[in-house]
Tab-separated table of C-alpha atoms and ligand atoms in Angstrom:
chain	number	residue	atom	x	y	z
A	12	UNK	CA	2.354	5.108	-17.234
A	13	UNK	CA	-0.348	4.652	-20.124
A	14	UNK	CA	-0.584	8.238	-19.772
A	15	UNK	CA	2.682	9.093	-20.364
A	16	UNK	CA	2.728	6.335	-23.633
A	17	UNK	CA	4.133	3.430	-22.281
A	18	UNK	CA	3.724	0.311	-23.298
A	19	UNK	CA	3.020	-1.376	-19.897
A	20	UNK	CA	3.648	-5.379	-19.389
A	21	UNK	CA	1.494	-6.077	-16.049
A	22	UNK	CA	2.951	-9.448	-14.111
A	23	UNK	CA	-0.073	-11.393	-13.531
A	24	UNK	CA	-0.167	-13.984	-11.432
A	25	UNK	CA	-1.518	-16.988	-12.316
A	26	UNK	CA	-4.914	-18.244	-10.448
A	27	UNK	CA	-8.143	-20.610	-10.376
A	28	UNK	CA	-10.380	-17.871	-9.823
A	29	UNK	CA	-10.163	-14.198	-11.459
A	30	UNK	CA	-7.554	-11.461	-9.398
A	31	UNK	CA	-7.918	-8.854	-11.462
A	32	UNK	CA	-10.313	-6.651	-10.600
A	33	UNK	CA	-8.371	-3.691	-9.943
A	34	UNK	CA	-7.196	-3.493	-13.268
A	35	UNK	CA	-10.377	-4.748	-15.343
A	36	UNK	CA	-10.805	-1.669	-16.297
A	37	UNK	CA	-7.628	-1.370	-18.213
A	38	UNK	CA	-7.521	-4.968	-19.552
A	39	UNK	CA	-8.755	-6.086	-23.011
A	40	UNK	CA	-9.918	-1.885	-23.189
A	41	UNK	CA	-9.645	-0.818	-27.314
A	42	UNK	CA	-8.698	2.676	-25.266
A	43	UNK	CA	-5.631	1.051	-24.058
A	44	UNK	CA	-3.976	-0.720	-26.247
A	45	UNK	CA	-1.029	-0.133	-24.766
A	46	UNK	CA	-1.674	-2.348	-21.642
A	47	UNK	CA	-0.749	-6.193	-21.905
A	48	UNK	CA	-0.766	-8.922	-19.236
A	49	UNK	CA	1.797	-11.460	-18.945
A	50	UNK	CA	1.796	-14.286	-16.574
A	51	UNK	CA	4.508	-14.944	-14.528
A	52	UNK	CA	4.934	-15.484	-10.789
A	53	UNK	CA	8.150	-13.727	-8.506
A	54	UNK	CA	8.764	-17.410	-6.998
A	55	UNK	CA	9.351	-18.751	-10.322
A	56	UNK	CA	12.701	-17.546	-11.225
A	57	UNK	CA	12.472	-19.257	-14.969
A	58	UNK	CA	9.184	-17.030	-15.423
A	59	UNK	CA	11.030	-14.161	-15.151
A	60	UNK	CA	13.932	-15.348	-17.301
A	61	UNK	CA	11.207	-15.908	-20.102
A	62	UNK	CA	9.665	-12.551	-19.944
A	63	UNK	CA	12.484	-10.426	-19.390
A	64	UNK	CA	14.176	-11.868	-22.361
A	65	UNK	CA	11.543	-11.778	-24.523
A	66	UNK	CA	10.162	-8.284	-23.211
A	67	UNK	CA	13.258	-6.235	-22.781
A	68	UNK	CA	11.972	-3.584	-21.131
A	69	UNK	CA	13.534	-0.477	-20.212
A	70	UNK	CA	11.978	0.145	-16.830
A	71	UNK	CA	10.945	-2.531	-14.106
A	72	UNK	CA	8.897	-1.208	-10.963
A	73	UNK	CA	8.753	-4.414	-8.712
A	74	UNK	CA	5.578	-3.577	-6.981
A	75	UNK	CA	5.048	-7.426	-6.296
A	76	UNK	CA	4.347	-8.311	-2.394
A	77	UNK	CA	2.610	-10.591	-0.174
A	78	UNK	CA	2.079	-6.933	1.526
A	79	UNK	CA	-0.294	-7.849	4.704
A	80	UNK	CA	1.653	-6.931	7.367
A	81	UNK	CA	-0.805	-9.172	9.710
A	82	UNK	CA	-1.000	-11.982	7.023
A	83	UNK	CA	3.183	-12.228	6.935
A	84	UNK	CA	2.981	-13.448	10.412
A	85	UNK	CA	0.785	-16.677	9.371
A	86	UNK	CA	2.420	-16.782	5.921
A	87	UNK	CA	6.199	-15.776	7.116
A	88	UNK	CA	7.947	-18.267	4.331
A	89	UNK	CA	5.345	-17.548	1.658
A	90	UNK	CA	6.289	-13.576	2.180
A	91	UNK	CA	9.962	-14.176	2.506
A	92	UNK	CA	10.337	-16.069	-1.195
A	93	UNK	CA	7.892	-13.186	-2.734
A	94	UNK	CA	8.496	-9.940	-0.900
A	95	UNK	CA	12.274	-10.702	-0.464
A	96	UNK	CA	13.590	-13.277	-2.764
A	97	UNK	CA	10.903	-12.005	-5.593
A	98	UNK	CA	13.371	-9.014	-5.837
A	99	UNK	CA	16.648	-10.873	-5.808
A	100	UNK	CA	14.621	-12.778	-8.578
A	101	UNK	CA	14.385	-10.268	-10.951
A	102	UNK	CA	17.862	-8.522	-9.871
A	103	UNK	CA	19.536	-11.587	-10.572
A	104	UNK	CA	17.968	-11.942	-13.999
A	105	UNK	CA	18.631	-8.626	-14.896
A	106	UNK	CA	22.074	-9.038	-13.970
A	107	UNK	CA	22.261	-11.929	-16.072
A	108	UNK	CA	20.830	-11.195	-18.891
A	109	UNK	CA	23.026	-7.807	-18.664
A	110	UNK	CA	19.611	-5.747	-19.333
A	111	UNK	CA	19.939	-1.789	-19.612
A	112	UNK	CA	17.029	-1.437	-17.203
A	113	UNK	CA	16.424	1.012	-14.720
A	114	UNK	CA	14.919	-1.266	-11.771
A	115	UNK	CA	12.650	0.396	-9.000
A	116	UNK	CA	12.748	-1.710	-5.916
A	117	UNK	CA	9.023	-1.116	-3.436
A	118	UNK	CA	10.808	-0.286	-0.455
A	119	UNK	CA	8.572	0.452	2.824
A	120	UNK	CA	8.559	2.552	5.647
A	121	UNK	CA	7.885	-0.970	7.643
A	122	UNK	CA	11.186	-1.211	7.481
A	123	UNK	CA	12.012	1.594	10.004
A	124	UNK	CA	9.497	-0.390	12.511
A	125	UNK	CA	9.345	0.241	16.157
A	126	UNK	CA	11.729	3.768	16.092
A	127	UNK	CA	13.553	4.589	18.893
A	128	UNK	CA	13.367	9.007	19.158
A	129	UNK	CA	13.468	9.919	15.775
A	130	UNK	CA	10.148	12.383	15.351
A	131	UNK	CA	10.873	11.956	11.118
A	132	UNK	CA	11.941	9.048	9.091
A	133	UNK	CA	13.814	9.340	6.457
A	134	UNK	CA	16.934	8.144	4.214
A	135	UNK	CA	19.621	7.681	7.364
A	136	UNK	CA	16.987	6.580	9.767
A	137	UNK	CA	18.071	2.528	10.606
A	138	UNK	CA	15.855	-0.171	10.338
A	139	UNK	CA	14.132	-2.170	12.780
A	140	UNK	CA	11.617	-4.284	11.274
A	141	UNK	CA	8.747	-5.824	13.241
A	142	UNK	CA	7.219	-8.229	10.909
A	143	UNK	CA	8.190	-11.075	8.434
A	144	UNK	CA	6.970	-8.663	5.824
A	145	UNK	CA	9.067	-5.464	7.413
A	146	UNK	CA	12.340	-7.840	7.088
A	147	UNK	CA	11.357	-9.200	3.976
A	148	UNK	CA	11.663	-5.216	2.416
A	149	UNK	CA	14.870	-4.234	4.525
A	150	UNK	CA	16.293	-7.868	2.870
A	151	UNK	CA	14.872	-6.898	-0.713
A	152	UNK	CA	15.902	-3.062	-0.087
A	153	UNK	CA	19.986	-3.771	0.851
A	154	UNK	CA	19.740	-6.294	-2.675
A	155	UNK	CA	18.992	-3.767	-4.372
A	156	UNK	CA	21.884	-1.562	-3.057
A	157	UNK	CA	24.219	-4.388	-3.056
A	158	UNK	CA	23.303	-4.530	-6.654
A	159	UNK	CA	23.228	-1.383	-7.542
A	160	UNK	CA	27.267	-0.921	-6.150
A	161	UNK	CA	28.339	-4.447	-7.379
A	162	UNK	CA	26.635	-4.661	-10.860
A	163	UNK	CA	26.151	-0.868	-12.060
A	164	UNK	CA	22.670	-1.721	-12.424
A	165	UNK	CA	20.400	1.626	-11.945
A	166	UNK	CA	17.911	0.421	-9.070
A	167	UNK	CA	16.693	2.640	-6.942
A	168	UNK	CA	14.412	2.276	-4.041
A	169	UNK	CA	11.734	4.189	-3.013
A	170	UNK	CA	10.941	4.246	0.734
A	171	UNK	CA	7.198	4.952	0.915
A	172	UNK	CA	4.801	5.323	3.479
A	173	UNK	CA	1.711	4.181	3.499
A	174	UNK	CA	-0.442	5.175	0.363
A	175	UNK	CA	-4.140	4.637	-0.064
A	176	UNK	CA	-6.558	5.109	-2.623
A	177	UNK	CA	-10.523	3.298	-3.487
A	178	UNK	CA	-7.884	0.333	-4.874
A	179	UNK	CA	-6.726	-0.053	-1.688
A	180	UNK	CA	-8.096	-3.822	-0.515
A	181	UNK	CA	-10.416	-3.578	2.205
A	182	UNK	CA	-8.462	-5.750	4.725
A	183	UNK	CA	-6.622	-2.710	5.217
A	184	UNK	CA	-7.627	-0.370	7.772
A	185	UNK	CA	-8.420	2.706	5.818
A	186	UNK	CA	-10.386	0.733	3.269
A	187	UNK	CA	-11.634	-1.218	6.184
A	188	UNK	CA	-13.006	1.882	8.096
A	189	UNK	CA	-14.557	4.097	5.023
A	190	UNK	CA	-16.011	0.265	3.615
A	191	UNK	CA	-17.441	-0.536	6.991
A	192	UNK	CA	-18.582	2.921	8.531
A	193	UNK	CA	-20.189	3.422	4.562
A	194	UNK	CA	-22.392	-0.211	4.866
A	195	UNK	CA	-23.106	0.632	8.789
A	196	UNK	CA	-24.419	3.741	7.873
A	197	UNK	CA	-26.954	2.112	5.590
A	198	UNK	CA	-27.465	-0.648	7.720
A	199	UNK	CA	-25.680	-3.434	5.338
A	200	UNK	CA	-24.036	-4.182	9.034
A	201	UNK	CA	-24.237	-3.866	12.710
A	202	UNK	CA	-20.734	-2.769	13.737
A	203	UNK	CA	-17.163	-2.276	13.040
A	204	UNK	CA	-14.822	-4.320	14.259
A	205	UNK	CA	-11.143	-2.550	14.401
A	206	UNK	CA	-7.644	-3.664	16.518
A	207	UNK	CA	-5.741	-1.067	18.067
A	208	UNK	CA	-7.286	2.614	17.398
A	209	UNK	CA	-3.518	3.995	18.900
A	210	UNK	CA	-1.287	3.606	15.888
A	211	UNK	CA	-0.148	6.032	13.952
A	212	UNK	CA	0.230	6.431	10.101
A	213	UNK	CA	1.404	8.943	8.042
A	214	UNK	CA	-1.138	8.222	4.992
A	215	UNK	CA	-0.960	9.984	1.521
A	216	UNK	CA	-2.919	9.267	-1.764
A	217	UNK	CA	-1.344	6.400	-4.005
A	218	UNK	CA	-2.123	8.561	-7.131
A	219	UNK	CA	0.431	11.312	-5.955
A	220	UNK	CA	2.868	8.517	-4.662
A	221	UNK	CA	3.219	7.420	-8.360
A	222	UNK	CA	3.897	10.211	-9.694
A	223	UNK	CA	6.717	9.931	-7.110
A	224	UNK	CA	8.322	6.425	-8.244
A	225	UNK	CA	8.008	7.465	-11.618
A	226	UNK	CA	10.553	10.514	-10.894
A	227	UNK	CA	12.838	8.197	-8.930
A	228	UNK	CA	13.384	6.252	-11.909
A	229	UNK	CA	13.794	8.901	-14.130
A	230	UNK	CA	16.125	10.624	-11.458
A	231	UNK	CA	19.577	11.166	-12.982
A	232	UNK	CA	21.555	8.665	-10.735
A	233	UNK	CA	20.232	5.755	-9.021
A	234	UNK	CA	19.529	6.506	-5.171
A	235	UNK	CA	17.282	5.763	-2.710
A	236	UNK	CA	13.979	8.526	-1.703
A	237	UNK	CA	11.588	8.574	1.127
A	238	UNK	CA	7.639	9.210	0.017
A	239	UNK	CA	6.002	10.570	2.622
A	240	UNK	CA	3.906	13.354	3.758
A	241	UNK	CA	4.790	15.180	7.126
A	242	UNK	CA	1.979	14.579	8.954
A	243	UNK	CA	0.743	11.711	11.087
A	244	UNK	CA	-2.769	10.553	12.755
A	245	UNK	CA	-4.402	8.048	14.490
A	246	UNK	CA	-6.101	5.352	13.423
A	247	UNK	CA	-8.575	7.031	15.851
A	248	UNK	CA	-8.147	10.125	14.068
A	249	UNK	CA	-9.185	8.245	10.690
A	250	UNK	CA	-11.984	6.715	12.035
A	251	UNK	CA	-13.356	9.873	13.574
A	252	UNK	CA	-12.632	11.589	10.410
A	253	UNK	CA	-14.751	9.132	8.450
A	254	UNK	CA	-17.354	9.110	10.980
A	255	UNK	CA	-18.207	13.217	10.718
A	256	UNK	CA	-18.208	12.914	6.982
A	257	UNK	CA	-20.900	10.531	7.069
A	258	UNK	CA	-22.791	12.711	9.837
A	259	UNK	CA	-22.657	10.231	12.631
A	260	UNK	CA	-22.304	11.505	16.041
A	261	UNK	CA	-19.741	9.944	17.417
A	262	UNK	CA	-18.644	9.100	21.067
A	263	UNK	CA	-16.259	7.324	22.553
A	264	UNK	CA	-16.808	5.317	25.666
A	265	UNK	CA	-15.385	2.414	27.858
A	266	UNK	CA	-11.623	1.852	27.575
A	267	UNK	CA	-9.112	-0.880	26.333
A	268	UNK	CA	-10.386	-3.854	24.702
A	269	UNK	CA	-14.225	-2.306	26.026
A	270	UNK	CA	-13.866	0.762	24.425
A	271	UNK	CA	-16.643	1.396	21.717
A	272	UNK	CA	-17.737	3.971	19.609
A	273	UNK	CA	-21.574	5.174	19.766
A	274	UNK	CA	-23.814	7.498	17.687
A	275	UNK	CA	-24.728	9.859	19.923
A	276	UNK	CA	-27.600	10.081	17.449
A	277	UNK	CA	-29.709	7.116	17.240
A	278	UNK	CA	-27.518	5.884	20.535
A	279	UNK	CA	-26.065	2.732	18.727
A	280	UNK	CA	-22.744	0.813	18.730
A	281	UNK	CA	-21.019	1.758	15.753
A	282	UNK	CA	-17.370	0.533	16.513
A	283	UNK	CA	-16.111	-2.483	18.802
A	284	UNK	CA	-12.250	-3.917	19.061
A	285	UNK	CA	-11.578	-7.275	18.233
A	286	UNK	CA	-8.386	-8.438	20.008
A	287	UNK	CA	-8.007	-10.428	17.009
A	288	UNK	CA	-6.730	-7.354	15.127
A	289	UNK	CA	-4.054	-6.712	17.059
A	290	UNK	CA	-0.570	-7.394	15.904
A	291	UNK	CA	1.709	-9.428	17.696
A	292	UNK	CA	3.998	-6.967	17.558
A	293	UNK	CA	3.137	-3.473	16.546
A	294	UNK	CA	4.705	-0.676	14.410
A	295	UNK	CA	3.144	2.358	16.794
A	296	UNK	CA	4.162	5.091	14.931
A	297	UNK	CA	5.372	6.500	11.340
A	298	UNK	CA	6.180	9.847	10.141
A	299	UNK	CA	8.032	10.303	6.729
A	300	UNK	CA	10.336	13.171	6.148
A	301	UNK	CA	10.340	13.124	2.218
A	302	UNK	CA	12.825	16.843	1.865
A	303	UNK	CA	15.410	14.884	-0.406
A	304	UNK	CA	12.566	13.813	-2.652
A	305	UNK	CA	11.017	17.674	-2.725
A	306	UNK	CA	14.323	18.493	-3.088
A	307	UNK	CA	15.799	16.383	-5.942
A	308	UNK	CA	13.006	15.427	-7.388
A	309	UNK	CA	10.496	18.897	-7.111
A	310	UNK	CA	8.196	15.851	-5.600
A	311	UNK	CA	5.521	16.984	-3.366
A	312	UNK	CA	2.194	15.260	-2.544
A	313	UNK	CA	-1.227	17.367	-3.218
A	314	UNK	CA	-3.794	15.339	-1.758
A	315	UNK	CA	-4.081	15.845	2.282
A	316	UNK	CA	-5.422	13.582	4.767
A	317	UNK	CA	-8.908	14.950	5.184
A	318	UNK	CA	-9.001	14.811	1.594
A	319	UNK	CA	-7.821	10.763	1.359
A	320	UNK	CA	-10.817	10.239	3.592
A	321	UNK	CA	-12.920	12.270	1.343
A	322	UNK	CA	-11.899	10.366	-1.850
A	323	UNK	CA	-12.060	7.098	-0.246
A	324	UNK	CA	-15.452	7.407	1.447
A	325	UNK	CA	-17.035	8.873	-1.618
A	326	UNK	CA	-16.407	5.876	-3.334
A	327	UNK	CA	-17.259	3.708	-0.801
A	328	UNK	CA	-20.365	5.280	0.227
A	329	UNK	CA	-21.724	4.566	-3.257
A	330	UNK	CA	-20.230	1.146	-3.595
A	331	UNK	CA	-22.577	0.892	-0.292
A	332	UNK	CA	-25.872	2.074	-2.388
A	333	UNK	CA	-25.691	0.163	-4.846
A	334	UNK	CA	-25.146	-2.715	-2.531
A	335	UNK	CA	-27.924	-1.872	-0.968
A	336	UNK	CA	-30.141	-1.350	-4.580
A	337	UNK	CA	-28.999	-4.510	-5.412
A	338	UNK	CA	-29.953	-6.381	-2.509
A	339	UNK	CA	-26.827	-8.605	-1.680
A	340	UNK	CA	-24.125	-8.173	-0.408
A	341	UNK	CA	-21.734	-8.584	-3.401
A	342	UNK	CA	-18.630	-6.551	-2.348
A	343	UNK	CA	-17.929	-8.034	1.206
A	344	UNK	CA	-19.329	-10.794	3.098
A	345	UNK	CA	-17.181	-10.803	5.796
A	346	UNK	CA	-13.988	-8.580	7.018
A	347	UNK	CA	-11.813	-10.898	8.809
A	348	UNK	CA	-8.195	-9.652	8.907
B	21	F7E	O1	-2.491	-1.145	9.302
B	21	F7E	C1	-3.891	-0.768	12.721
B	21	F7E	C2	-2.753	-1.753	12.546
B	21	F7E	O2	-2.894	-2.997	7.701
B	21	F7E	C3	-2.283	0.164	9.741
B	21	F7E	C4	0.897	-1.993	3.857
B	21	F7E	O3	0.587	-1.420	2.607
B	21	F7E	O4	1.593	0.122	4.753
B	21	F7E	C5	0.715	-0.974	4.977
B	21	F7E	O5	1.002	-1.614	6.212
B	21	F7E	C6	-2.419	0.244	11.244
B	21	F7E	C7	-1.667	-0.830	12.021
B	21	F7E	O6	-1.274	-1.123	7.108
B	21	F7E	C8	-6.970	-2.639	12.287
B	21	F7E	O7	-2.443	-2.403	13.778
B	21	F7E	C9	-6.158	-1.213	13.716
B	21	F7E	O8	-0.989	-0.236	13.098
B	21	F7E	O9	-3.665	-0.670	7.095
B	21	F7E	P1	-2.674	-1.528	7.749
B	21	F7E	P2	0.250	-1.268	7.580
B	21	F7E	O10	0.430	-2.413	8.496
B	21	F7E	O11	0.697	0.066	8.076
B	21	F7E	C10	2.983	-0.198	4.674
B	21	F7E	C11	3.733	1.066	4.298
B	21	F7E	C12	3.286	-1.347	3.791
B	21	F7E	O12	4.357	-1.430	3.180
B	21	F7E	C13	2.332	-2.493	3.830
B	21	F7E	O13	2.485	-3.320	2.683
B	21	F7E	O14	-3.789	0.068	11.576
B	21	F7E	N1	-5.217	-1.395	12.753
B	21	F7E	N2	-7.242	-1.964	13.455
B	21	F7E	C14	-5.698	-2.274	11.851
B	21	F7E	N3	-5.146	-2.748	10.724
B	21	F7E	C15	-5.897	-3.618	9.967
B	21	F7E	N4	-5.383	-4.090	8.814
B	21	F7E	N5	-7.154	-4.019	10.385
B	21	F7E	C16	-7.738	-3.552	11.535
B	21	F7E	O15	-8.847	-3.922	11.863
């Protein structure tokens, strides 16, 4: 967006202890000038009066989430009033303050859930959510229709599948698995503990996915587009991925909650499950069909899976050295979602 010359109001938060991180690098930065922070919070409905009103902006992307899939089981009210009502927040002001805006809503493809036979997902596929957070986006995603058709407002949502990138957090289990092969393989720590190897994702690179929303909000009429990228894998298939980048040997042995991973190499326990990282209920399998978005909007991703890994284990690998050079562990202590 700072690329293209906007002037970008980020919604920050407000918190005891710093949550920026991701964005330091853009924050108080003489080479953008264009980037401001605001504080505000998407369970604080007069917050967002305040800023809208004073802002006025022309385009809102409501990225906002408690977006732990896991988490929304232990925190199911806490991600209903921010993934769900968070939207109808900022809908609602909009409405009210009668705003020209073009709204993008974060729709997911958590939404489509356990699927019944359909090999794709895509705009017609129903929902069937599996999580507090999956119901929370298929409440947040019919607002912003109902919206949309009652109030003329231009929101659109975008349905995307998962998208991952370095800024990914690392409870997340490609961060999780190119974080924790990267400090095993310099012996920062024993093993890697992972839930159920079986799912399957269909994983593209954030950077191309924005690129994406962007066009849906600059789409002549407001409508709703799956992001996805046509293929689908493991998280098996990641780890092993991950694992031959970084030249470990590995092998699979024992089954179930037994099954671990060795390096055939130096004959060491690389990966273990953890029943703890199972969901209580599982979304097995996701595969986007995005054809209305190459269609429409001449969207296409450009970054492949192998490549994902690459990017992502690159940086983590050297977030790993230094780690090492310094002598602490100052990234993480402990993974524990
Ligand atoms: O899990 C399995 C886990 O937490 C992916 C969010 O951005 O994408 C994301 O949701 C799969 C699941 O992402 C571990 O059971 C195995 O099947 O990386 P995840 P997610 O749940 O797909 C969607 C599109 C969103 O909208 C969400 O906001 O990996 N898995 N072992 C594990 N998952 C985690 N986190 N940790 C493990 O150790």
């Amino acid at each position: 967006m700072l690329k293209k010359g906007y002037l970008v109001y980020g919604l920050q938060r407000r918190a005891s202890t710093p949550n920026t991180y991701r964005i330091d690098h853009l924050y108080d930065n003489p080479k953008f000038p264009n980037f401001v922070t605001i504080y505000g919070d998407l369970s604080e409905s007069s917050s967002l009066l305040n800023i809208l009103s004073q802002i006025k902006p022309d385009e809102i992307y409501n990225l906002g989430a408690q977006s732990h899939v896991q988490v929304s089981f232990d925190v199911p009210e806490y991600t209903a009033n921010v993934t769900g009502l968070g939207a109808l927040r900022l809908l609602d002001v909009v409405r009210h303050l009668k705003l020209p805006v073009r709204y993008y809503q974060a729709s997911s493809s958590e939404m489509f859930g356990k699927v019944s036979n359909e090999k794709y997902q895509n705009e017609n596929t129903p929902f069937n959510p599996q999580s507090p957070y999956g119901l929370s986006k298929v409440f947040a995603y019919h607002l912003t229709k109902i919206y949309r058709d009652s109030y003329h407002i231009f929101a659109s949502n975008g349905i995307l599948f998962n998208h991952e990138s370095p800024r990914r957090g690392i409870t997340f289990v490609t961060r999780k698995i190119t974080m924790g092969l990267s400090r095993v393989k310099l012996g920062l720590q024993g093993t890697l503990k992972l839930g159920n190897l079986s799912s399957q994702r269909d994983w593209g690179y954030a950077k191309d996915y924005v690129e994406g929303i962007w066009k849906i909000i600059q789409y002549k009429t407001p409508e709703d587009f799956v992001l996805a990228t046509g293929e689908t894998h493991t998280v098996r298939q990641f780890v092993e991925e991950a694992a031959g980048l970084l030249k470990f040997n590995l092998v699979w042995k024992g089954k179930g909650g037994k099954e671990v991973g060795i390096d055939k190499k130096r004959n060491k326990t690389i990966i273990e499950i953890d029943p703890s990282y199972f969901r209580l209920k599982e979304v097995d399998y996701l595969l986007g069909d995005a054809s209305k978005a190459k269609k429409l909007l001449n969207w296409k991703p450009k970054v492949n899976f192998r490549k994902l890994v690459e990017i992502m284990l690159r940086n983590d690998f050297d977030l790993a050295k230094k780690e090492l050079k310094l002598g602490r562990k100052v990234f993480v202590k402990k993974i524990n979602i």
